[in-house]
PDB file of C-alpha atoms in Angstrom:
ATOM      1  CA  MET A1212      53.232  -1.252  35.626  1.00 45.00           C
ATOM      2  CA  LEU A1213      50.423  -2.601  37.831  1.00 45.00           C
ATOM      3  CA  LYS A1214      48.300   0.468  36.998  1.00 47.00           C
ATOM      4  CA  LEU A1215      48.839  -0.152  33.257  1.00 44.00           C
ATOM      5  CA  ILE A1216      47.771  -3.790  33.614  1.00 43.00           C
ATOM      6  CA  ARG A1217      44.627  -2.744  35.506  1.00 46.00           C
ATOM      7  CA  THR A1218      43.785  -0.093  32.895  1.00 46.00           C
ATOM      8  CA  THR A1219      44.309  -2.566  30.055  1.00 46.00           C
ATOM      9  CA  ALA A1220      42.147  -5.152  31.800  1.00 46.00           C
ATOM     10  CA  LEU A1221      39.383  -2.605  32.405  1.00 47.00           C
ATOM     11  CA  THR A1222      39.445  -1.500  28.763  1.00 48.00           C
ATOM     12  CA  GLY A1223      39.289  -5.108  27.606  1.00 48.00           C
ATOM     13  CA  ALA A1224      36.344  -5.775  29.900  1.00 47.00           C
ATOM     14  CA  MET A1225      34.500  -2.740  28.515  1.00 45.00           C
ATOM     15  CA  ILE A1226      35.041  -3.940  24.938  1.00 45.00           C
ATOM     16  CA  LEU A1227      33.801  -7.418  25.831  1.00 43.00           C
ATOM     17  CA  THR A1228      30.745  -5.941  27.577  1.00 43.00           C
ATOM     18  CA  ALA A1229      29.904  -3.780  24.556  1.00 43.00           C
ATOM     19  CA  GLY A1230      30.290  -6.784  22.257  1.00 44.00           C
ATOM     20  CA  ALA A1231      28.086  -8.876  24.508  1.00 41.00           C
ATOM     21  CA  ALA A1232      25.393  -6.159  24.534  1.00 42.00           C
ATOM     22  CA  LEU A1233      25.272  -6.182  20.745  1.00 45.00           C
ATOM     23  CA  ALA A1234      25.220  -9.963  20.574  1.00 53.00           C
ATOM     24  CA  GLU A1235      22.468 -10.162  23.171  1.00 83.00           C
ATOM     25  CA  TYR A1236      19.967  -7.901  21.384  1.00 92.00           C
ATOM     26  CA  PRO A1237      17.192  -8.782  21.475  1.00 94.00           C
ATOM     27  CA  GLY A1238      17.397 -10.129  25.003  1.00 92.00           C
ATOM     28  CA  LYS A1239      13.641  -9.939  25.642  1.00 95.00           C
ATOM     29  CA  PRO A1240      10.414  -9.786  23.579  1.00 96.00           C
ATOM     30  CA  ILE A1241       9.979  -6.833  21.220  1.00 98.00           C
ATOM     31  CA  GLU A1242       6.582  -5.162  21.372  1.00 98.00           C
ATOM     32  CA  VAL A1243       5.097  -4.206  17.994  1.00 98.00           C
ATOM     33  CA  ILE A1244       2.408  -1.550  18.358  1.00 98.00           C
ATOM     34  CA  VAL A1245      -0.246  -1.583  15.635  1.00 97.00           C
ATOM     35  CA  GLY A1246      -2.376   1.567  15.667  1.00 93.00           C
ATOM     36  CA  PHE A1247      -5.435  -0.145  14.186  1.00 89.00           C
ATOM     37  CA  SER A1248      -7.827  -2.974  14.990  1.00 88.00           C
ATOM     38  CA  ALA A1249      -6.972  -6.630  14.441  1.00 91.00           C
ATOM     39  CA  GLY A1250      -7.857  -7.928  10.995  1.00 86.00           C
ATOM     40  CA  GLY A1251      -7.172  -4.754   9.032  1.00 84.00           C
ATOM     41  CA  GLY A1252      -4.459  -4.315   6.412  1.00 84.00           C
ATOM     42  CA  THR A1253      -1.879  -2.889   8.819  1.00 90.00           C
ATOM     43  CA  ASP A1254      -2.455  -5.638  11.357  1.00 93.00           C
ATOM     44  CA  VAL A1255      -2.220  -8.361   8.688  1.00 91.00           C
ATOM     45  CA  MET A1256       1.042  -6.872   7.396  1.00 93.00           C
ATOM     46  CA  ALA A1257       2.544  -6.763  10.897  1.00 96.00           C
ATOM     47  CA  ARG A1258       1.532 -10.300  11.827  1.00 96.00           C
ATOM     48  CA  THR A1259       2.700 -11.696   8.489  1.00 96.00           C
ATOM     49  CA  ALA A1260       6.085  -9.989   8.727  1.00 96.00           C
ATOM     50  CA  ALA A1261       6.732 -10.696  12.431  1.00 97.00           C
ATOM     51  CA  PRO A1262       7.962 -14.326  12.124  1.00 97.00           C
ATOM     52  CA  PHE A1263      10.424 -13.316   9.407  1.00 97.00           C
ATOM     53  CA  ILE A1264      11.767 -10.374  11.401  1.00 97.00           C
ATOM     54  CA  GLU A1265      12.269 -12.826  14.266  1.00 97.00           C
ATOM     55  CA  LYS A1266      14.046 -15.217  11.911  1.00 96.00           C
ATOM     56  CA  TYR A1267      16.612 -12.667  10.765  1.00 96.00           C
ATOM     57  CA  LEU A1268      17.134 -11.007  14.136  1.00 95.00           C
ATOM     58  CA  GLY A1269      18.074 -14.451  15.433  1.00 91.00           C
ATOM     59  CA  ASP A1270      19.129 -15.010  19.045  1.00 81.00           C
ATOM     60  CA  GLY A1271      15.665 -16.342  19.900  1.00 87.00           C
ATOM     61  CA  ALA A1272      13.969 -13.065  18.971  1.00 93.00           C
ATOM     62  CA  SER A1273      10.286 -12.768  19.793  1.00 96.00           C
ATOM     63  CA  LEU A1274       7.875 -10.116  18.474  1.00 97.00           C
ATOM     64  CA  VAL A1275       4.575  -9.528  20.278  1.00 98.00           C
ATOM     65  CA  VAL A1276       1.884  -7.589  18.388  1.00 97.00           C
ATOM     66  CA  LYS A1277      -0.191  -5.146  20.443  1.00 97.00           C
ATOM     67  CA  ASN A1278      -3.218  -3.480  18.833  1.00 96.00           C
ATOM     68  CA  VAL A1279      -3.786   0.108  20.014  1.00 95.00           C
ATOM     69  CA  PRO A1280      -6.600   1.413  17.788  1.00 91.00           C
ATOM     70  CA  GLY A1281      -8.023   4.916  17.949  1.00 86.00           C
ATOM     71  CA  ALA A1282      -7.744   8.425  16.518  1.00 83.00           C
ATOM     72  CA  SER A1283      -6.972   7.096  13.038  1.00 79.00           C
ATOM     73  CA  GLY A1284      -3.793   5.393  14.231  1.00 87.00           C
ATOM     74  CA  GLN A1285      -2.519   8.409  16.154  1.00 89.00           C
ATOM     75  CA  ILE A1286      -2.730   6.815  19.611  1.00 93.00           C
ATOM     76  CA  GLY A1287      -0.550   3.879  18.623  1.00 95.00           C
ATOM     77  CA  VAL A1288       2.110   5.793  16.738  1.00 95.00           C
ATOM     78  CA  THR A1289       2.326   8.383  19.545  1.00 95.00           C
ATOM     79  CA  GLU A1290       3.001   5.547  21.988  1.00 97.00           C
ATOM     80  CA  VAL A1291       5.877   4.439  19.761  1.00 97.00           C
ATOM     81  CA  ALA A1292       7.300   7.976  19.553  1.00 96.00           C
ATOM     82  CA  GLU A1293       7.247   8.289  23.353  1.00 97.00           C
ATOM     83  CA  ALA A1294       8.736   4.853  24.108  1.00 97.00           C
ATOM     84  CA  ASP A1295      12.308   4.266  25.293  1.00 97.00           C
ATOM     85  CA  PRO A1296      14.648   4.062  22.274  1.00 97.00           C
ATOM     86  CA  ASP A1297      16.092   0.697  23.269  1.00 96.00           C
ATOM     87  CA  GLY A1298      14.831  -1.482  20.408  1.00 96.00           C
ATOM     88  CA  TYR A1299      12.138  -3.190  22.471  1.00 98.00           C
ATOM     89  CA  THR A1300       9.278  -1.048  21.177  1.00 98.00           C
ATOM     90  CA  ILE A1301       8.664  -0.667  17.470  1.00 98.00           C
ATOM     91  CA  GLY A1302       5.457   0.144  15.672  1.00 97.00           C
ATOM     92  CA  THR A1303       3.664   0.174  12.373  1.00 97.00           C
ATOM     93  CA  PHE A1304       3.764   3.372  10.352  1.00 94.00           C
ATOM     94  CA  ASN A1305       1.299   4.255   7.621  1.00 89.00           C
ATOM     95  CA  LEU A1306       1.858   6.800   4.873  1.00 85.00           C
ATOM     96  CA  PRO A1307       0.460   9.276   4.109  1.00 80.00           C
ATOM     97  CA  GLY A1308      -1.861   8.828   7.120  1.00 77.00           C
ATOM     98  CA  MET A1309       0.648   9.188   9.962  1.00 83.00           C
ATOM     99  CA  MET A1310       2.016  12.430   8.540  1.00 79.00           C
ATOM    100  CA  ALA A1311      -1.510  13.700   7.864  1.00 73.00           C
ATOM    101  CA  ARG A1312      -2.171  13.322  11.590  1.00 73.00           C
ATOM    102  CA  THR A1313       0.352  16.126  12.154  1.00 78.00           C
ATOM    103  CA  ILE A1314      -1.477  18.411   9.701  1.00 73.00           C
ATOM    104  CA  ASP A1315      -5.159  18.137  10.579  1.00 66.00           C
ATOM    105  CA  ARG A1316      -4.793  18.043  14.377  1.00 73.00           C
ATOM    106  CA  GLU A1317      -2.371  18.483  17.243  1.00 81.00           C
ATOM    107  CA  ALA A1318       0.022  15.531  17.344  1.00 83.00           C
ATOM    108  CA  GLY A1319       2.538  14.357  19.890  1.00 87.00           C
ATOM    109  CA  TYR A1320       5.109  13.561  17.218  1.00 90.00           C
ATOM    110  CA  ASP A1321       6.569  14.872  13.969  1.00 88.00           C
ATOM    111  CA  ARG A1322       8.878  13.667  11.206  1.00 87.00           C
ATOM    112  CA  ASP A1323      11.858  13.679  13.552  1.00 91.00           C
ATOM    113  CA  SER A1324      10.227  11.561  16.274  1.00 94.00           C
ATOM    114  CA  PHE A1325      11.234   8.226  14.760  1.00 96.00           C
ATOM    115  CA  THR A1326      14.030   5.954  13.655  1.00 96.00           C
ATOM    116  CA  TYR A1327      12.866   4.817  10.222  1.00 95.00           C
ATOM    117  CA  LEU A1328      13.282   1.053   9.875  1.00 96.00           C
ATOM    118  CA  ALA A1329      11.486  -0.084   6.720  1.00 95.00           C
ATOM    119  CA  ASN A1330       8.434   0.437   4.581  1.00 94.00           C
ATOM    120  CA  VAL A1331       7.115  -3.006   3.643  1.00 95.00           C
ATOM    121  CA  VAL A1332       3.881  -2.614   1.658  1.00 91.00           C
ATOM    122  CA  ASN A1333       2.440  -0.289  -0.970  1.00 86.00           C
ATOM    123  CA  ASP A1334      -1.239  -1.245  -1.006  1.00 85.00           C
ATOM    124  CA  PRO A1335      -3.466   0.496  -3.601  1.00 89.00           C
ATOM    125  CA  ASN A1336      -6.963   1.726  -2.853  1.00 92.00           C
ATOM    126  CA  VAL A1337     -10.047   0.046  -4.255  1.00 94.00           C
ATOM    127  CA  ILE A1338     -13.602   1.322  -4.533  1.00 96.00           C
ATOM    128  CA  VAL A1339     -16.137  -1.242  -3.333  1.00 95.00           C
ATOM    129  CA  THR A1340     -19.892  -1.265  -2.800  1.00 94.00           C
ATOM    130  CA  ALA A1341     -22.337  -3.387  -0.862  1.00 88.00           C
ATOM    131  CA  LYS A1342     -24.008  -6.164  -2.850  1.00 88.00           C
ATOM    132  CA  GLY A1343     -27.461  -4.762  -2.105  1.00 85.00           C
ATOM    133  CA  SER A1344     -26.585  -1.166  -2.907  1.00 88.00           C
ATOM    134  CA  GLY A1345     -27.470  -1.393  -6.596  1.00 90.00           C
ATOM    135  CA  PHE A1346     -24.118   0.205  -7.457  1.00 94.00           C
ATOM    136  CA  ASP A1347     -22.465  -2.575  -9.421  1.00 93.00           C
ATOM    137  CA  THR A1348     -20.503  -0.274 -11.746  1.00 94.00           C
ATOM    138  CA  LEU A1349     -18.418   2.846 -11.176  1.00 95.00           C
ATOM    139  CA  ASP A1350     -20.625   4.840 -13.545  1.00 95.00           C
ATOM    140  CA  LYS A1351     -23.778   4.013 -11.548  1.00 96.00           C
ATOM    141  CA  LEU A1352     -22.063   4.956  -8.286  1.00 96.00           C
ATOM    142  CA  ILE A1353     -20.815   8.323  -9.516  1.00 96.00           C
ATOM    143  CA  ALA A1354     -24.115   9.143 -11.210  1.00 96.00           C
ATOM    144  CA  ALA A1355     -26.012   8.529  -7.939  1.00 95.00           C
ATOM    145  CA  ALA A1356     -23.589  10.678  -5.927  1.00 95.00           C
ATOM    146  CA  LYS A1357     -23.910  13.528  -8.422  1.00 96.00           C
ATOM    147  CA  LYS A1358     -27.700  13.314  -8.659  1.00 95.00           C
ATOM    148  CA  ASP A1359     -28.212  13.387  -4.867  1.00 96.00           C
ATOM    149  CA  PRO A1360     -25.129  14.983  -3.239  1.00 95.00           C
ATOM    150  CA  GLY A1361     -24.255  13.408   0.107  1.00 95.00           C
ATOM    151  CA  ALA A1362     -26.770  10.567  -0.169  1.00 95.00           C
ATOM    152  CA  VAL A1363     -24.116   7.918  -0.849  1.00 95.00           C
ATOM    153  CA  THR A1364     -22.359   6.963   2.396  1.00 95.00           C
ATOM    154  CA  VAL A1365     -18.700   5.912   2.329  1.00 96.00           C
ATOM    155  CA  GLY A1366     -17.104   3.665   4.956  1.00 94.00           C
ATOM    156  CA  MET A1367     -13.360   4.034   5.516  1.00 90.00           C
ATOM    157  CA  SER A1368     -10.807   3.239   8.168  1.00 81.00           C
ATOM    158  CA  SER A1369      -9.987   6.805   9.168  1.00 70.00           C
ATOM    159  CA  LEU A1370     -10.024  10.490   8.382  1.00 74.00           C
ATOM    160  CA  GLY A1371      -6.806  11.896   6.974  1.00 73.00           C
ATOM    161  CA  GLY A1372      -5.556   8.533   5.729  1.00 78.00           C
ATOM    162  CA  ASP A1373      -4.962   7.192   2.248  1.00 84.00           C
ATOM    163  CA  ASP A1374      -8.609   6.222   1.758  1.00 88.00           C
ATOM    164  CA  HIS A1375      -9.731   9.728   2.761  1.00 86.00           C
ATOM    165  CA  PHE A1376      -7.253  11.247   0.298  1.00 83.00           C
ATOM    166  CA  ALA A1377      -8.571   8.900  -2.377  1.00 89.00           C
ATOM    167  CA  LEU A1378     -12.119  10.133  -1.731  1.00 92.00           C
ATOM    168  CA  ILE A1379     -11.028  13.778  -1.870  1.00 87.00           C
ATOM    169  CA  LYS A1380      -9.376  13.102  -5.213  1.00 87.00           C
ATOM    170  CA  LEU A1381     -12.431  11.167  -6.452  1.00 93.00           C
ATOM    171  CA  GLU A1382     -14.759  14.049  -5.585  1.00 93.00           C
ATOM    172  CA  GLY A1383     -12.468  16.527  -7.312  1.00 89.00           C
ATOM    173  CA  LEU A1384     -12.199  14.432 -10.468  1.00 93.00           C
ATOM    174  CA  THR A1385     -15.913  13.583 -10.754  1.00 95.00           C
ATOM    175  CA  GLU A1386     -17.658  16.557  -9.076  1.00 94.00           C
ATOM    176  CA  ALA A1387     -19.618  14.000  -7.043  1.00 95.00           C
ATOM    177  CA  GLU A1388     -20.295  14.454  -3.329  1.00 95.00           C
ATOM    178  CA  PHE A1389     -20.284  11.664  -0.739  1.00 96.00           C
ATOM    179  CA  THR A1390     -20.877  11.416   3.027  1.00 95.00           C
ATOM    180  CA  ILE A1391     -17.996   9.932   5.025  1.00 93.00           C
ATOM    181  CA  VAL A1392     -18.600   7.369   7.782  1.00 93.00           C
ATOM    182  CA  PRO A1393     -15.220   6.771   9.517  1.00 88.00           C
ATOM    183  CA  PHE A1394     -14.431   3.629  11.507  1.00 87.00           C
ATOM    184  CA  LYS A1395     -11.643   2.574  13.885  1.00 78.00           C
ATOM    185  CA  GLY A1396      -9.888   0.547  11.217  1.00 80.00           C
ATOM    186  CA  SER A1397     -10.563  -1.116   7.891  1.00 84.00           C
ATOM    187  CA  ALA A1398     -11.957  -4.360   9.360  1.00 86.00           C
ATOM    188  CA  PRO A1399     -15.007  -2.706  11.002  1.00 90.00           C
ATOM    189  CA  ALA A1400     -15.471  -0.528   7.894  1.00 91.00           C
ATOM    190  CA  ARG A1401     -15.528  -3.646   5.714  1.00 91.00           C
ATOM    191  CA  THR A1402     -17.958  -5.384   8.096  1.00 92.00           C
ATOM    192  CA  ALA A1403     -20.314  -2.398   7.977  1.00 93.00           C
ATOM    193  CA  LEU A1404     -20.119  -2.398   4.195  1.00 92.00           C
ATOM    194  CA  MET A1405     -20.908  -6.104   3.895  1.00 91.00           C
ATOM    195  CA  GLY A1406     -23.810  -5.610   6.287  1.00 92.00           C
ATOM    196  CA  GLY A1407     -25.255  -2.877   4.105  1.00 91.00           C
ATOM    197  CA  HIS A1408     -24.805  -0.153   6.746  1.00 93.00           C
ATOM    198  CA  VAL A1409     -22.884   1.983   4.252  1.00 94.00           C
ATOM    199  CA  ALA A1410     -23.286   1.933   0.483  1.00 94.00           C
ATOM    200  CA  MET A1411     -19.668   2.304  -0.559  1.00 95.00           C
ATOM    201  CA  GLY A1412     -16.195   1.798   0.835  1.00 95.00           C
ATOM    202  CA  ILE A1413     -12.701   2.951  -0.012  1.00 95.00           C
ATOM    203  CA  LEU A1414     -10.316   0.314   1.280  1.00 92.00           C
ATOM    204  CA  ASN A1415      -7.074  -1.309   0.104  1.00 87.00           C
ATOM    205  CA  ILE A1416      -6.689  -4.276  -2.195  1.00 85.00           C
ATOM    206  CA  SER A1417      -5.293  -6.488   0.579  1.00 81.00           C
ATOM    207  CA  GLU A1418      -8.370  -5.769   2.695  1.00 83.00           C
ATOM    208  CA  VAL A1419     -10.894  -6.981   0.114  1.00 84.00           C
ATOM    209  CA  ALA A1420      -8.977  -9.739  -1.692  1.00 77.00           C
ATOM    210  CA  SER A1421     -10.656 -12.485   0.349  1.00 78.00           C
ATOM    211  CA  PHE A1422     -14.091 -10.874   0.220  1.00 83.00           C
ATOM    212  CA  GLN A1423     -14.617 -10.331  -3.507  1.00 80.00           C
ATOM    213  CA  ASP A1424     -17.647 -12.658  -3.569  1.00 84.00           C
ATOM    214  CA  GLU A1425     -19.313 -10.586  -0.852  1.00 87.00           C
ATOM    215  CA  LEU A1426     -18.667  -7.132  -2.322  1.00 90.00           C
ATOM    216  CA  ASN A1427     -18.809  -5.318  -5.636  1.00 92.00           C
ATOM    217  CA  VAL A1428     -15.191  -4.346  -6.340  1.00 92.00           C
ATOM    218  CA  LEU A1429     -15.491  -1.563  -8.917  1.00 94.00           C
ATOM    219  CA  GLY A1430     -11.905  -0.546  -9.581  1.00 93.00           C
ATOM    220  CA  VAL A1431      -8.344  -0.240  -8.306  1.00 92.00           C
ATOM    221  CA  ALA A1432      -6.401   3.025  -7.995  1.00 92.00           C
ATOM    222  CA  THR A1433      -3.240   1.972  -9.848  1.00 87.00           C
ATOM    223  CA  GLU A1434      -1.518   2.985 -13.072  1.00 85.00           C
ATOM    224  CA  GLU A1435      -1.772  -0.573 -14.366  1.00 85.00           C
ATOM    225  CA  ARG A1436      -3.773  -3.618 -13.329  1.00 86.00           C
ATOM    226  CA  SER A1437      -2.651  -5.239 -10.098  1.00 82.00           C
ATOM    227  CA  ASP A1438      -0.979  -8.645 -10.142  1.00 78.00           C
ATOM    228  CA  PHE A1439      -3.229  -9.512  -7.203  1.00 73.00           C
ATOM    229  CA  ALA A1440      -6.410  -8.846  -9.179  1.00 77.00           C
ATOM    230  CA  PRO A1441      -5.564  -8.888 -12.897  1.00 82.00           C
ATOM    231  CA  ASP A1442      -9.237  -9.041 -13.897  1.00 83.00           C
ATOM    232  CA  LEU A1443     -10.073  -5.911 -11.916  1.00 86.00           C
ATOM    233  CA  PRO A1444     -10.031  -2.770 -14.095  1.00 92.00           C
ATOM    234  CA  THR A1445      -8.172   0.292 -12.925  1.00 93.00           C
ATOM    235  CA  LEU A1446     -10.064   3.492 -12.250  1.00 95.00           C
ATOM    236  CA  LYS A1447      -8.029   5.099 -15.036  1.00 93.00           C
ATOM    237  CA  GLU A1448      -9.400   2.557 -17.498  1.00 94.00           C
ATOM    238  CA  GLN A1449     -12.867   3.735 -16.510  1.00 94.00           C
ATOM    239  CA  GLY A1450     -12.130   7.406 -17.079  1.00 94.00           C
ATOM    240  CA  VAL A1451     -11.187   8.432 -13.521  1.00 95.00           C
ATOM    241  CA  ASP A1452      -7.490   9.313 -13.343  1.00 92.00           C
ATOM    242  CA  LEU A1453      -7.050   8.308  -9.709  1.00 91.00           C
ATOM    243  CA  VAL A1454      -3.895   6.611  -8.384  1.00 86.00           C
ATOM    244  CA  ASN A1455      -3.624   6.287  -4.612  1.00 86.00           C
ATOM    245  CA  GLY A1456      -2.722   3.823  -1.881  1.00 86.00           C
ATOM    246  CA  SER A1457      -1.340   3.084   1.556  1.00 84.00           C
ATOM    247  CA  MET A1458       2.295   2.507   2.413  1.00 87.00           C
ATOM    248  CA  ARG A1459       2.839   0.471   5.558  1.00 91.00           C
ATOM    249  CA  GLY A1460       6.048  -0.141   7.408  1.00 95.00           C
ATOM    250  CA  PHE A1461       7.826  -0.042  10.755  1.00 97.00           C
ATOM    251  CA  VAL A1462       9.470   2.653  12.860  1.00 97.00           C
ATOM    252  CA  ALA A1463      11.095   2.865  16.269  1.00 97.00           C
ATOM    253  CA  PRO A1464      11.505   5.856  18.587  1.00 98.00           C
ATOM    254  CA  ALA A1465      14.113   8.432  17.575  1.00 97.00           C
ATOM    255  CA  GLY A1466      17.528   7.919  19.119  1.00 96.00           C
ATOM    256  CA  LEU A1467      17.726   4.169  18.619  1.00 96.00           C
ATOM    257  CA  PRO A1468      21.326   3.009  19.232  1.00 96.00           C
ATOM    258  CA  ASP A1469      23.254   2.492  15.999  1.00 94.00           C
ATOM    259  CA  ASP A1470      23.991  -1.169  16.687  1.00 94.00           C
ATOM    260  CA  VAL A1471      20.344  -1.964  17.384  1.00 96.00           C
ATOM    261  CA  SER A1472      19.194   0.022  14.355  1.00 95.00           C
ATOM    262  CA  ALA A1473      21.719  -1.803  12.172  1.00 93.00           C
ATOM    263  CA  LYS A1474      20.519  -5.194  13.379  1.00 95.00           C
ATOM    264  CA  LEU A1475      16.876  -4.325  12.698  1.00 96.00           C
ATOM    265  CA  ASP A1476      17.731  -2.863   9.281  1.00 94.00           C
ATOM    266  CA  GLY A1477      19.632  -6.028   8.425  1.00 94.00           C
ATOM    267  CA  ALA A1478      16.631  -8.157   9.352  1.00 95.00           C
ATOM    268  CA  PHE A1479      14.336  -6.165   7.054  1.00 95.00           C
ATOM    269  CA  GLU A1480      16.838  -6.260   4.186  1.00 94.00           C
ATOM    270  CA  GLN A1481      17.168 -10.048   4.434  1.00 95.00           C
ATOM    271  CA  MET A1482      13.414 -10.468   4.771  1.00 95.00           C
ATOM    272  CA  ALA A1483      12.914  -8.533   1.514  1.00 93.00           C
ATOM    273  CA  ASN A1484      14.509 -11.379  -0.453  1.00 93.00           C
ATOM    274  CA  ASP A1485      13.001 -14.296   1.464  1.00 96.00           C
ATOM    275  CA  PRO A1486      10.831 -16.383  -0.925  1.00 97.00           C
ATOM    276  CA  GLU A1487       8.673 -17.631   1.951  1.00 97.00           C
ATOM    277  CA  PHE A1488       8.012 -14.070   3.101  1.00 96.00           C
ATOM    278  CA  LEU A1489       7.137 -12.927  -0.418  1.00 95.00           C
ATOM    279  CA  ALA A1490       4.799 -15.906  -0.810  1.00 95.00           C
ATOM    280  CA  ALA A1491       3.137 -15.185   2.540  1.00 94.00           C
ATOM    281  CA  MET A1492       2.590 -11.550   1.566  1.00 93.00           C
ATOM    282  CA  LYS A1493       1.210 -12.575  -1.824  1.00 89.00           C
ATOM    283  CA  ALA A1494      -1.236 -14.926  -0.108  1.00 88.00           C
ATOM    284  CA  THR A1495      -2.648 -11.939   1.799  1.00 85.00           C
ATOM    285  CA  ALA A1496      -2.639  -9.734  -1.348  1.00 81.00           C
ATOM    286  CA  ASN A1497      -0.095  -7.361   0.184  1.00 85.00           C
ATOM    287  CA  PRO A1498       2.079  -5.798  -2.565  1.00 87.00           C
ATOM    288  CA  VAL A1499       5.625  -5.704  -1.181  1.00 90.00           C
ATOM    289  CA  GLU A1500       7.726  -2.566  -1.622  1.00 86.00           C
ATOM    290  CA  ILE A1501      10.555  -2.539   0.917  1.00 89.00           C
ATOM    291  CA  VAL A1502      12.408   0.734   1.487  1.00 88.00           C
ATOM    292  CA  THR A1503      14.769   1.018   4.464  1.00 90.00           C
ATOM    293  CA  GLY A1504      16.594   3.588   6.585  1.00 88.00           C
ATOM    294  CA  ASP A1505      17.315   7.035   5.169  1.00 89.00           C
ATOM    295  CA  GLU A1506      15.432   6.265   1.964  1.00 90.00           C
ATOM    296  CA  PHE A1507      12.317   5.503   4.029  1.00 89.00           C
ATOM    297  CA  LYS A1508      12.756   8.753   5.970  1.00 89.00           C
ATOM    298  CA  GLN A1509      13.056  10.704   2.713  1.00 88.00           C
ATOM    299  CA  LEU A1510       9.928   9.019   1.380  1.00 82.00           C
ATOM    300  CA  THR A1511       8.099  10.096   4.548  1.00 84.00           C
ATOM    301  CA  SER A1512       9.105  13.719   4.019  1.00 83.00           C
ATOM    302  CA  GLU A1513       7.943  13.629   0.410  1.00 77.00           C
ATOM    303  CA  LEU A1514       4.575  12.118   1.324  1.00 73.00           C
ATOM    304  CA  TYR A1515       4.181  14.628   4.160  1.00 77.00           C
ATOM    305  CA  ASP A1516       4.524  17.439   1.627  1.00 74.00           C
ATOM    306  CA  LEU A1517       1.986  15.710  -0.632  1.00 67.00           C
ATOM    307  CA  ALA A1518      -0.449  15.173   2.256  1.00 66.00           C
ATOM    308  CA  ASN A1519      -0.091  18.797   3.313  1.00 70.00           C
ATOM    309  CA  GLY A1520      -0.905  19.949  -0.217  1.00 66.00           C
ATOM    310  CA  VAL A1521      -3.964  17.702  -0.518  1.00 59.00           C
ATOM    311  CA  TRP A1522      -5.236  18.671   2.924  1.00 57.00           C
ATOM    312  CA  GLN A1523      -4.929  22.404   2.250  1.00 60.00           C
ATOM    313  CA  GLU A1524      -7.006  21.973  -0.902  1.00 58.00           C
ATOM    314  CA  THR A1525      -9.990  20.413   0.908  1.00 53.00           C
ATOM    315  CA  PRO A1526     -13.095  22.627   1.057  1.00 48.00           C
ATOM    316  CA  TRP A1527     -13.213  22.870   4.877  1.00 43.00           C
ATOM    317  CA  ASN A1528      -9.707  24.346   5.210  1.00 47.00           C
TER     318      ASN A1528
END
């Protein structure tokens, strides 16, 4: 009888401990690794979303953003993949760029290295030029690149990312040839463009929305005009059938405990319908498109296949 009482008490204590563990997460600050420089589109998305993730995690949750730029985002996302799967390290995840990193070079992660939390943004590409470049229309830009192949320099945040794919598609559609100048993020690429160090840039709409007076924004790579820039013509309207953009979200290391994963998923799902969050994202020209869990993982696989196809079609492969 005494043994039964002890066993029952021990079982009850284990149940209470498990319940307490769930209730206590997060019991310390959560580090959010951003694989790009501060001020770029990914960094802005992460810092805008962080207070709302904290809000819906509750329990005094605190998110601390850590910028780990380099290797087109690969250094940061590899650090996430290799972190302990305890819920205290999550990171930003860009598509198709992060999957392209596994195609064009050796990577320390693959599609199965992550717990897929949520995609948050689908940010279309824009073609922009420096004010002093003389390229104030898409036609002038393409004509110059065709007349003198390689003379027009293009600033972008990375090789193998969405902006690089957009350029590959642009060259294929127009038979123009450009020279790529990669940077460690969109913010330094934009700064170089505004300083006249490169003639053209392929960025995302969120990254140029506040700088339209300082740049020539020639077109957006969407099917229809963006709500964030309704006066900006699409590239399709101008005869270039180019639709492309960057998806940005959050992942954690593979093997995240189910209870922790469920709590994080719940926070993202509630955030998706928060009017203050949607207003904050609109203010930074970040088009929200939240996809969570298995649907996000499936989207990653589909974009990996697309990235692989585009990469294999490039002239140097």
